[in-house]
JSON list of C-alpha atoms in Angstrom, two decimals:
[
{"chain": "A", "resi": 688, "resn": "UNK", "atom": "CA", "xyz": [101.21, 8.44, 47.62]},
{"chain": "A", "resi": 689, "resn": "UNK", "atom": "CA", "xyz": [101.39, 12.05, 46.30]},
{"chain": "A", "resi": 690, "resn": "UNK", "atom": "CA", "xyz": [98.98, 10.50, 43.39]},
{"chain": "A", "resi": 691, "resn": "UNK", "atom": "CA", "xyz": [96.69, 8.06, 44.47]},
{"chain": "A", "resi": 692, "resn": "UNK", "atom": "CA", "xyz": [95.26, 11.60, 46.86]},
{"chain": "A", "resi": 693, "resn": "UNK", "atom": "CA", "xyz": [95.45, 13.12, 43.62]},
{"chain": "A", "resi": 694, "resn": "UNK", "atom": "CA", "xyz": [93.60, 11.28, 42.02]},
{"chain": "A", "resi": 695, "resn": "UNK", "atom": "CA", "xyz": [91.14, 10.80, 45.10]},
{"chain": "A", "resi": 696, "resn": "UNK", "atom": "CA", "xyz": [90.55, 14.43, 44.92]},
{"chain": "A", "resi": 697, "resn": "UNK", "atom": "CA", "xyz": [90.20, 14.90, 41.03]},
{"chain": "A", "resi": 698, "resn": "UNK", "atom": "CA", "xyz": [87.69, 11.60, 41.68]},
{"chain": "A", "resi": 699, "resn": "UNK", "atom": "CA", "xyz": [85.69, 13.87, 44.60]},
{"chain": "A", "resi": 700, "resn": "UNK", "atom": "CA", "xyz": [85.42, 16.84, 42.35]},
{"chain": "A", "resi": 701, "resn": "UNK", "atom": "CA", "xyz": [84.43, 15.20, 39.44]},
{"chain": "A", "resi": 702, "resn": "UNK", "atom": "CA", "xyz": [81.14, 13.46, 41.38]},
{"chain": "A", "resi": 703, "resn": "UNK", "atom": "CA", "xyz": [80.98, 16.27, 43.18]},
{"chain": "A", "resi": 704, "resn": "UNK", "atom": "CA", "xyz": [81.03, 19.33, 40.80]},
{"chain": "A", "resi": 705, "resn": "UNK", "atom": "CA", "xyz": [78.92, 16.61, 38.39]},
{"chain": "A", "resi": 706, "resn": "UNK", "atom": "CA", "xyz": [75.94, 16.68, 41.98]},
{"chain": "A", "resi": 707, "resn": "UNK", "atom": "CA", "xyz": [75.50, 20.81, 42.28]},
{"chain": "A", "resi": 708, "resn": "UNK", "atom": "CA", "xyz": [74.62, 21.17, 38.69]},
{"chain": "A", "resi": 709, "resn": "UNK", "atom": "CA", "xyz": [71.13, 20.23, 38.03]},
{"chain": "A", "resi": 710, "resn": "UNK", "atom": "CA", "xyz": [68.97, 17.92, 37.11]},
{"chain": "A", "resi": 711, "resn": "UNK", "atom": "CA", "xyz": [68.17, 18.39, 33.02]},
{"chain": "A", "resi": 712, "resn": "UNK", "atom": "CA", "xyz": [71.62, 18.92, 32.85]},
{"chain": "A", "resi": 713, "resn": "UNK", "atom": "CA", "xyz": [73.33, 16.38, 34.24]},
{"chain": "A", "resi": 714, "resn": "UNK", "atom": "CA", "xyz": [70.95, 14.42, 32.57]},
{"chain": "A", "resi": 715, "resn": "UNK", "atom": "CA", "xyz": [72.37, 15.60, 28.81]},
{"chain": "A", "resi": 716, "resn": "UNK", "atom": "CA", "xyz": [75.95, 16.15, 30.40]},
{"chain": "A", "resi": 717, "resn": "UNK", "atom": "CA", "xyz": [75.56, 12.16, 31.28]},
{"chain": "A", "resi": 718, "resn": "UNK", "atom": "CA", "xyz": [74.47, 11.74, 27.53]},
{"chain": "A", "resi": 719, "resn": "UNK", "atom": "CA", "xyz": [77.48, 13.96, 26.31]},
{"chain": "A", "resi": 720, "resn": "UNK", "atom": "CA", "xyz": [80.04, 11.31, 28.26]},
{"chain": "A", "resi": 721, "resn": "UNK", "atom": "CA", "xyz": [78.06, 8.24, 26.45]},
{"chain": "A", "resi": 722, "resn": "UNK", "atom": "CA", "xyz": [78.62, 9.81, 23.58]},
{"chain": "A", "resi": 723, "resn": "UNK", "atom": "CA", "xyz": [82.27, 10.29, 23.78]},
{"chain": "A", "resi": 724, "resn": "UNK", "atom": "CA", "xyz": [82.56, 7.07, 24.80]},
{"chain": "A", "resi": 725, "resn": "UNK", "atom": "CA", "xyz": [81.54, 5.80, 21.59]},
{"chain": "A", "resi": 726, "resn": "UNK", "atom": "CA", "xyz": [82.62, 8.67, 19.34]},
{"chain": "A", "resi": 727, "resn": "UNK", "atom": "CA", "xyz": [86.14, 7.04, 20.45]},
{"chain": "A", "resi": 728, "resn": "UNK", "atom": "CA", "xyz": [85.55, 3.25, 19.93]},
{"chain": "A", "resi": 729, "resn": "UNK", "atom": "CA", "xyz": [83.08, 3.65, 16.52]},
{"chain": "A", "resi": 730, "resn": "UNK", "atom": "CA", "xyz": [85.89, 0.73, 14.98]},
{"chain": "A", "resi": 731, "resn": "UNK", "atom": "CA", "xyz": [84.30, -1.47, 17.32]},
{"chain": "A", "resi": 732, "resn": "UNK", "atom": "CA", "xyz": [81.82, -1.56, 14.98]},
{"chain": "A", "resi": 733, "resn": "UNK", "atom": "CA", "xyz": [83.79, -2.13, 11.93]},
{"chain": "A", "resi": 734, "resn": "UNK", "atom": "CA", "xyz": [86.22, -4.40, 13.19]},
{"chain": "A", "resi": 735, "resn": "UNK", "atom": "CA", "xyz": [81.93, -7.09, 14.38]},
{"chain": "A", "resi": 736, "resn": "UNK", "atom": "CA", "xyz": [81.33, -5.80, 10.53]},
{"chain": "A", "resi": 737, "resn": "UNK", "atom": "CA", "xyz": [84.00, -7.87, 9.57]},
{"chain": "A", "resi": 738, "resn": "UNK", "atom": "CA", "xyz": [83.94, -10.77, 12.29]},
{"chain": "A", "resi": 739, "resn": "UNK", "atom": "CA", "xyz": [80.89, -11.23, 10.25]},
{"chain": "A", "resi": 740, "resn": "UNK", "atom": "CA", "xyz": [82.09, -11.03, 6.52]},
{"chain": "A", "resi": 741, "resn": "UNK", "atom": "CA", "xyz": [84.78, -13.75, 7.57]},
{"chain": "A", "resi": 742, "resn": "UNK", "atom": "CA", "xyz": [82.02, -15.98, 9.87]},
{"chain": "A", "resi": 743, "resn": "UNK", "atom": "CA", "xyz": [79.25, -15.58, 6.55]},
{"chain": "A", "resi": 744, "resn": "UNK", "atom": "CA", "xyz": [83.24, -15.96, 3.73]},
{"chain": "A", "resi": 745, "resn": "UNK", "atom": "CA", "xyz": [83.27, -19.45, 5.86]},
{"chain": "A", "resi": 746, "resn": "UNK", "atom": "CA", "xyz": [80.13, -21.07, 5.72]},
{"chain": "A", "resi": 747, "resn": "UNK", "atom": "CA", "xyz": [79.01, -20.13, 2.09]},
{"chain": "A", "resi": 748, "resn": "UNK", "atom": "CA", "xyz": [83.10, -21.67, 1.60]},
{"chain": "A", "resi": 749, "resn": "UNK", "atom": "CA", "xyz": [82.22, -24.99, 3.67]},
{"chain": "A", "resi": 750, "resn": "UNK", "atom": "CA", "xyz": [78.60, -25.07, 1.22]},
{"chain": "A", "resi": 751, "resn": "UNK", "atom": "CA", "xyz": [80.35, -25.45, -1.72]},
{"chain": "A", "resi": 752, "resn": "UNK", "atom": "CA", "xyz": [80.93, -23.02, -4.68]},
{"chain": "A", "resi": 753, "resn": "UNK", "atom": "CA", "xyz": [83.86, -20.65, -6.89]},
{"chain": "A", "resi": 754, "resn": "UNK", "atom": "CA", "xyz": [85.57, -18.66, -4.27]},
{"chain": "A", "resi": 755, "resn": "UNK", "atom": "CA", "xyz": [85.39, -14.92, -6.15]},
{"chain": "A", "resi": 756, "resn": "UNK", "atom": "CA", "xyz": [81.45, -16.00, -5.74]},
{"chain": "A", "resi": 757, "resn": "UNK", "atom": "CA", "xyz": [81.31, -15.98, -1.62]},
{"chain": "A", "resi": 758, "resn": "UNK", "atom": "CA", "xyz": [83.83, -12.85, -1.27]},
{"chain": "A", "resi": 759, "resn": "UNK", "atom": "CA", "xyz": [81.25, -10.54, -2.43]},
{"chain": "A", "resi": 760, "resn": "UNK", "atom": "CA", "xyz": [79.04, -11.35, -0.14]},
{"chain": "A", "resi": 761, "resn": "UNK", "atom": "CA", "xyz": [81.53, -10.44, 3.22]},
{"chain": "A", "resi": 762, "resn": "UNK", "atom": "CA", "xyz": [83.34, -7.65, 1.68]},
{"chain": "A", "resi": 763, "resn": "UNK", "atom": "CA", "xyz": [79.62, -6.41, 0.93]},
{"chain": "A", "resi": 764, "resn": "UNK", "atom": "CA", "xyz": [79.19, -7.26, 4.93]},
{"chain": "A", "resi": 765, "resn": "UNK", "atom": "CA", "xyz": [82.18, -5.12, 5.64]},
{"chain": "A", "resi": 766, "resn": "UNK", "atom": "CA", "xyz": [82.00, -2.38, 3.84]},
{"chain": "A", "resi": 767, "resn": "UNK", "atom": "CA", "xyz": [78.44, -1.90, 5.09]},
{"chain": "A", "resi": 768, "resn": "UNK", "atom": "CA", "xyz": [80.27, -1.78, 8.31]},
{"chain": "A", "resi": 769, "resn": "UNK", "atom": "CA", "xyz": [82.10, 0.85, 7.38]},
{"chain": "A", "resi": 770, "resn": "UNK", "atom": "CA", "xyz": [79.46, 2.89, 6.88]},
{"chain": "A", "resi": 771, "resn": "UNK", "atom": "CA", "xyz": [78.00, 2.04, 9.27]},
{"chain": "A", "resi": 772, "resn": "UNK", "atom": "CA", "xyz": [80.27, 2.99, 11.75]},
{"chain": "A", "resi": 773, "resn": "UNK", "atom": "CA", "xyz": [81.44, 5.95, 10.20]},
{"chain": "A", "resi": 774, "resn": "UNK", "atom": "CA", "xyz": [77.47, 6.90, 9.89]},
{"chain": "A", "resi": 775, "resn": "UNK", "atom": "CA", "xyz": [76.96, 6.26, 13.78]},
{"chain": "A", "resi": 776, "resn": "UNK", "atom": "CA", "xyz": [80.07, 8.34, 14.43]},
{"chain": "A", "resi": 777, "resn": "UNK", "atom": "CA", "xyz": [79.55, 11.37, 12.79]},
{"chain": "A", "resi": 778, "resn": "UNK", "atom": "CA", "xyz": [75.34, 11.12, 14.60]},
{"chain": "A", "resi": 779, "resn": "UNK", "atom": "CA", "xyz": [77.30, 10.88, 17.97]},
{"chain": "A", "resi": 780, "resn": "UNK", "atom": "CA", "xyz": [80.01, 13.93, 17.23]},
{"chain": "A", "resi": 781, "resn": "UNK", "atom": "CA", "xyz": [76.54, 15.21, 16.11]},
{"chain": "A", "resi": 782, "resn": "UNK", "atom": "CA", "xyz": [74.81, 15.07, 19.10]},
{"chain": "A", "resi": 783, "resn": "UNK", "atom": "CA", "xyz": [78.22, 15.90, 21.18]},
{"chain": "A", "resi": 784, "resn": "UNK", "atom": "CA", "xyz": [77.44, 19.27, 19.54]},
{"chain": "A", "resi": 785, "resn": "UNK", "atom": "CA", "xyz": [74.69, 19.73, 20.56]},
{"chain": "A", "resi": 786, "resn": "UNK", "atom": "CA", "xyz": [74.68, 19.18, 23.72]},
{"chain": "A", "resi": 787, "resn": "UNK", "atom": "CA", "xyz": [78.73, 21.21, 23.83]},
{"chain": "A", "resi": 788, "resn": "UNK", "atom": "CA", "xyz": [75.45, 24.29, 22.92]},
{"chain": "A", "resi": 789, "resn": "UNK", "atom": "CA", "xyz": [73.34, 23.50, 25.33]},
{"chain": "A", "resi": 790, "resn": "UNK", "atom": "CA", "xyz": [75.18, 23.27, 28.40]},
{"chain": "A", "resi": 791, "resn": "UNK", "atom": "CA", "xyz": [78.65, 25.29, 27.59]},
{"chain": "A", "resi": 792, "resn": "UNK", "atom": "CA", "xyz": [79.89, 25.08, 30.46]},
{"chain": "A", "resi": 793, "resn": "UNK", "atom": "CA", "xyz": [79.71, 22.66, 32.41]},
{"chain": "A", "resi": 794, "resn": "UNK", "atom": "CA", "xyz": [80.89, 20.33, 29.15]},
{"chain": "A", "resi": 795, "resn": "UNK", "atom": "CA", "xyz": [84.36, 22.74, 29.07]},
{"chain": "A", "resi": 796, "resn": "UNK", "atom": "CA", "xyz": [84.88, 22.29, 33.37]},
{"chain": "A", "resi": 797, "resn": "UNK", "atom": "CA", "xyz": [83.62, 17.75, 32.73]},
{"chain": "A", "resi": 798, "resn": "UNK", "atom": "CA", "xyz": [86.34, 17.78, 29.77]},
{"chain": "A", "resi": 799, "resn": "UNK", "atom": "CA", "xyz": [88.95, 20.02, 31.63]},
{"chain": "A", "resi": 800, "resn": "UNK", "atom": "CA", "xyz": [88.55, 17.26, 35.31]},
{"chain": "A", "resi": 801, "resn": "UNK", "atom": "CA", "xyz": [88.37, 14.29, 33.40]},
{"chain": "A", "resi": 802, "resn": "UNK", "atom": "CA", "xyz": [91.31, 15.25, 31.20]},
{"chain": "A", "resi": 803, "resn": "UNK", "atom": "CA", "xyz": [93.24, 16.03, 34.77]},
{"chain": "A", "resi": 804, "resn": "UNK", "atom": "CA", "xyz": [91.97, 12.99, 35.57]},
{"chain": "A", "resi": 805, "resn": "UNK", "atom": "CA", "xyz": [93.58, 11.01, 33.08]},
{"chain": "A", "resi": 806, "resn": "UNK", "atom": "CA", "xyz": [97.04, 12.90, 33.38]},
{"chain": "A", "resi": 807, "resn": "UNK", "atom": "CA", "xyz": [97.30, 11.81, 36.97]},
{"chain": "A", "resi": 808, "resn": "UNK", "atom": "CA", "xyz": [95.85, 7.78, 36.13]},
{"chain": "A", "resi": 809, "resn": "UNK", "atom": "CA", "xyz": [98.38, 7.81, 33.40]},
{"chain": "A", "resi": 810, "resn": "UNK", "atom": "CA", "xyz": [101.66, 9.29, 36.45]},
{"chain": "A", "resi": 811, "resn": "UNK", "atom": "CA", "xyz": [100.25, 7.09, 38.86]},
{"chain": "A", "resi": 812, "resn": "UNK", "atom": "CA", "xyz": [100.72, 3.71, 35.73]},
{"chain": "A", "resi": 813, "resn": "UNK", "atom": "CA", "xyz": [103.86, 5.54, 34.92]},
{"chain": "A", "resi": 814, "resn": "UNK", "atom": "CA", "xyz": [105.10, 5.59, 38.39]},
{"chain": "A", "resi": 815, "resn": "UNK", "atom": "CA", "xyz": [104.34, 2.14, 39.40]},
{"chain": "A", "resi": 816, "resn": "UNK", "atom": "CA", "xyz": [106.29, 1.07, 36.99]},
{"chain": "A", "resi": 817, "resn": "UNK", "atom": "CA", "xyz": [108.82, 2.29, 37.23]},
{"chain": "A", "resi": 818, "resn": "UNK", "atom": "CA", "xyz": [109.12, 1.07, 40.38]},
{"chain": "A", "resi": 819, "resn": "UNK", "atom": "CA", "xyz": [108.47, -1.91, 39.01]},
{"chain": "A", "resi": 820, "resn": "UNK", "atom": "CA", "xyz": [111.45, -1.49, 36.67]},
{"chain": "A", "resi": 821, "resn": "UNK", "atom": "CA", "xyz": [113.51, 0.02, 40.44]},
{"chain": "A", "resi": 822, "resn": "UNK", "atom": "CA", "xyz": [112.95, -3.46, 41.72]},
{"chain": "A", "resi": 823, "resn": "UNK", "atom": "CA", "xyz": [113.57, -5.56, 38.88]},
{"chain": "A", "resi": 824, "resn": "UNK", "atom": "CA", "xyz": [117.45, -3.29, 38.25]},
{"chain": "A", "resi": 825, "resn": "UNK", "atom": "CA", "xyz": [118.10, -4.07, 42.35]},
{"chain": "A", "resi": 826, "resn": "UNK", "atom": "CA", "xyz": [117.20, -7.95, 42.10]},
{"chain": "A", "resi": 827, "resn": "UNK", "atom": "CA", "xyz": [119.27, -8.88, 38.99]},
{"chain": "A", "resi": 828, "resn": "UNK", "atom": "CA", "xyz": [121.93, -6.71, 40.85]},
{"chain": "A", "resi": 829, "resn": "UNK", "atom": "CA", "xyz": [122.16, -8.07, 43.82]},
{"chain": "A", "resi": 830, "resn": "UNK", "atom": "CA", "xyz": [121.59, -11.59, 41.98]},
{"chain": "A", "resi": 831, "resn": "UNK", "atom": "CA", "xyz": [125.54, -10.54, 39.54]},
{"chain": "A", "resi": 832, "resn": "UNK", "atom": "CA", "xyz": [126.80, -9.74, 43.40]},
{"chain": "A", "resi": 833, "resn": "UNK", "atom": "CA", "xyz": [126.32, -13.08, 44.57]},
{"chain": "A", "resi": 834, "resn": "UNK", "atom": "CA", "xyz": [127.58, -14.44, 41.87]},
{"chain": "A", "resi": 835, "resn": "UNK", "atom": "CA", "xyz": [130.60, -12.87, 41.90]},
{"chain": "A", "resi": 836, "resn": "UNK", "atom": "CA", "xyz": [130.99, -13.63, 45.66]},
{"chain": "A", "resi": 837, "resn": "UNK", "atom": "CA", "xyz": [130.32, -17.10, 44.25]},
{"chain": "A", "resi": 838, "resn": "UNK", "atom": "CA", "xyz": [132.85, -17.17, 41.59]},
{"chain": "A", "resi": 839, "resn": "UNK", "atom": "CA", "xyz": [135.36, -16.51, 43.88]},
{"chain": "A", "resi": 840, "resn": "UNK", "atom": "CA", "xyz": [134.63, -18.27, 46.53]},
{"chain": "A", "resi": 841, "resn": "UNK", "atom": "CA", "xyz": [134.88, -20.62, 44.41]},
{"chain": "A", "resi": 842, "resn": "UNK", "atom": "CA", "xyz": [137.98, -20.08, 42.65]},
{"chain": "A", "resi": 843, "resn": "UNK", "atom": "CA", "xyz": [139.86, -19.13, 46.21]},
{"chain": "A", "resi": 844, "resn": "UNK", "atom": "CA", "xyz": [138.09, -23.17, 47.42]},
{"chain": "A", "resi": 845, "resn": "UNK", "atom": "CA", "xyz": [140.42, -24.45, 43.65]},
{"chain": "A", "resi": 846, "resn": "UNK", "atom": "CA", "xyz": [143.30, -22.13, 44.77]},
{"chain": "A", "resi": 847, "resn": "UNK", "atom": "CA", "xyz": [143.64, -24.24, 48.41]},
{"chain": "A", "resi": 848, "resn": "UNK", "atom": "CA", "xyz": [142.78, -27.11, 46.98]},
{"chain": "A", "resi": 849, "resn": "UNK", "atom": "CA", "xyz": [145.57, -27.12, 44.49]},
{"chain": "A", "resi": 850, "resn": "UNK", "atom": "CA", "xyz": [148.18, -26.23, 47.18]},
{"chain": "A", "resi": 851, "resn": "UNK", "atom": "CA", "xyz": [147.03, -28.41, 48.77]},
{"chain": "A", "resi": 852, "resn": "UNK", "atom": "CA", "xyz": [148.40, -31.28, 46.13]},
{"chain": "A", "resi": 853, "resn": "UNK", "atom": "CA", "xyz": [150.98, -29.74, 45.26]},
{"chain": "A", "resi": 854, "resn": "UNK", "atom": "CA", "xyz": [152.41, -29.68, 49.02]},
{"chain": "A", "resi": 855, "resn": "UNK", "atom": "CA", "xyz": [152.68, -25.45, 48.48]},
{"chain": "A", "resi": 856, "resn": "UNK", "atom": "CA", "xyz": [150.97, -23.09, 51.17]},
{"chain": "A", "resi": 857, "resn": "UNK", "atom": "CA", "xyz": [147.62, -21.82, 49.98]},
{"chain": "A", "resi": 858, "resn": "UNK", "atom": "CA", "xyz": [148.00, -18.15, 47.66]},
{"chain": "A", "resi": 859, "resn": "UNK", "atom": "CA", "xyz": [145.76, -15.33, 49.09]},
{"chain": "A", "resi": 860, "resn": "UNK", "atom": "CA", "xyz": [142.28, -15.27, 46.65]},
{"chain": "A", "resi": 861, "resn": "UNK", "atom": "CA", "xyz": [141.87, -12.08, 45.49]},
{"chain": "A", "resi": 862, "resn": "UNK", "atom": "CA", "xyz": [138.94, -10.42, 47.79]},
{"chain": "A", "resi": 863, "resn": "UNK", "atom": "CA", "xyz": [135.28, -10.09, 46.25]},
{"chain": "A", "resi": 864, "resn": "UNK", "atom": "CA", "xyz": [134.79, -7.15, 43.66]},
{"chain": "A", "resi": 865, "resn": "UNK", "atom": "CA", "xyz": [132.40, -4.25, 45.45]},
{"chain": "A", "resi": 866, "resn": "UNK", "atom": "CA", "xyz": [128.68, -4.65, 45.68]},
{"chain": "A", "resi": 867, "resn": "UNK", "atom": "CA", "xyz": [127.03, -1.61, 43.51]},
{"chain": "A", "resi": 868, "resn": "UNK", "atom": "CA", "xyz": [126.74, 2.02, 45.33]},
{"chain": "A", "resi": 869, "resn": "UNK", "atom": "CA", "xyz": [123.39, 3.04, 46.00]},
{"chain": "A", "resi": 870, "resn": "UNK", "atom": "CA", "xyz": [122.15, 6.71, 43.79]}
]
């Protein structure tokens, strides 16, 4: 629960930080955050251009014509998509730099808070995943223990049945294996 508390405290700190700054600076910092998202997800434009090119190529192929000639508009669309994505990323980086120059302390503090929040959330996800893996391992160990006990019981029953058929007394069954030690 400690990580969850730290995450909540960091989120509250971020909200308080954003509320404490002047309105004009808050607007600049909000713009910076949106521009940062754009620069990290510019590749979506490239994927969109590639899908559009695929649809154009398939449509042109259905209408007839030579397949090489149909590739020309598709290639142009892909090239335009890549150019547009890189241009948008460049513009967003320039705008981010301008905002950073206008409110450098606020942007640095916001980046520090976001980095801490990202690290805490990543650690929380890792902790949850480790707990899930531990639970799975414990379930597998319990299942293996049950199978071992069942096998020992079947072996004992088989030995008793064999002894009854031969008229001999039933030999003692071997002990079941000990459960794995808890760490």
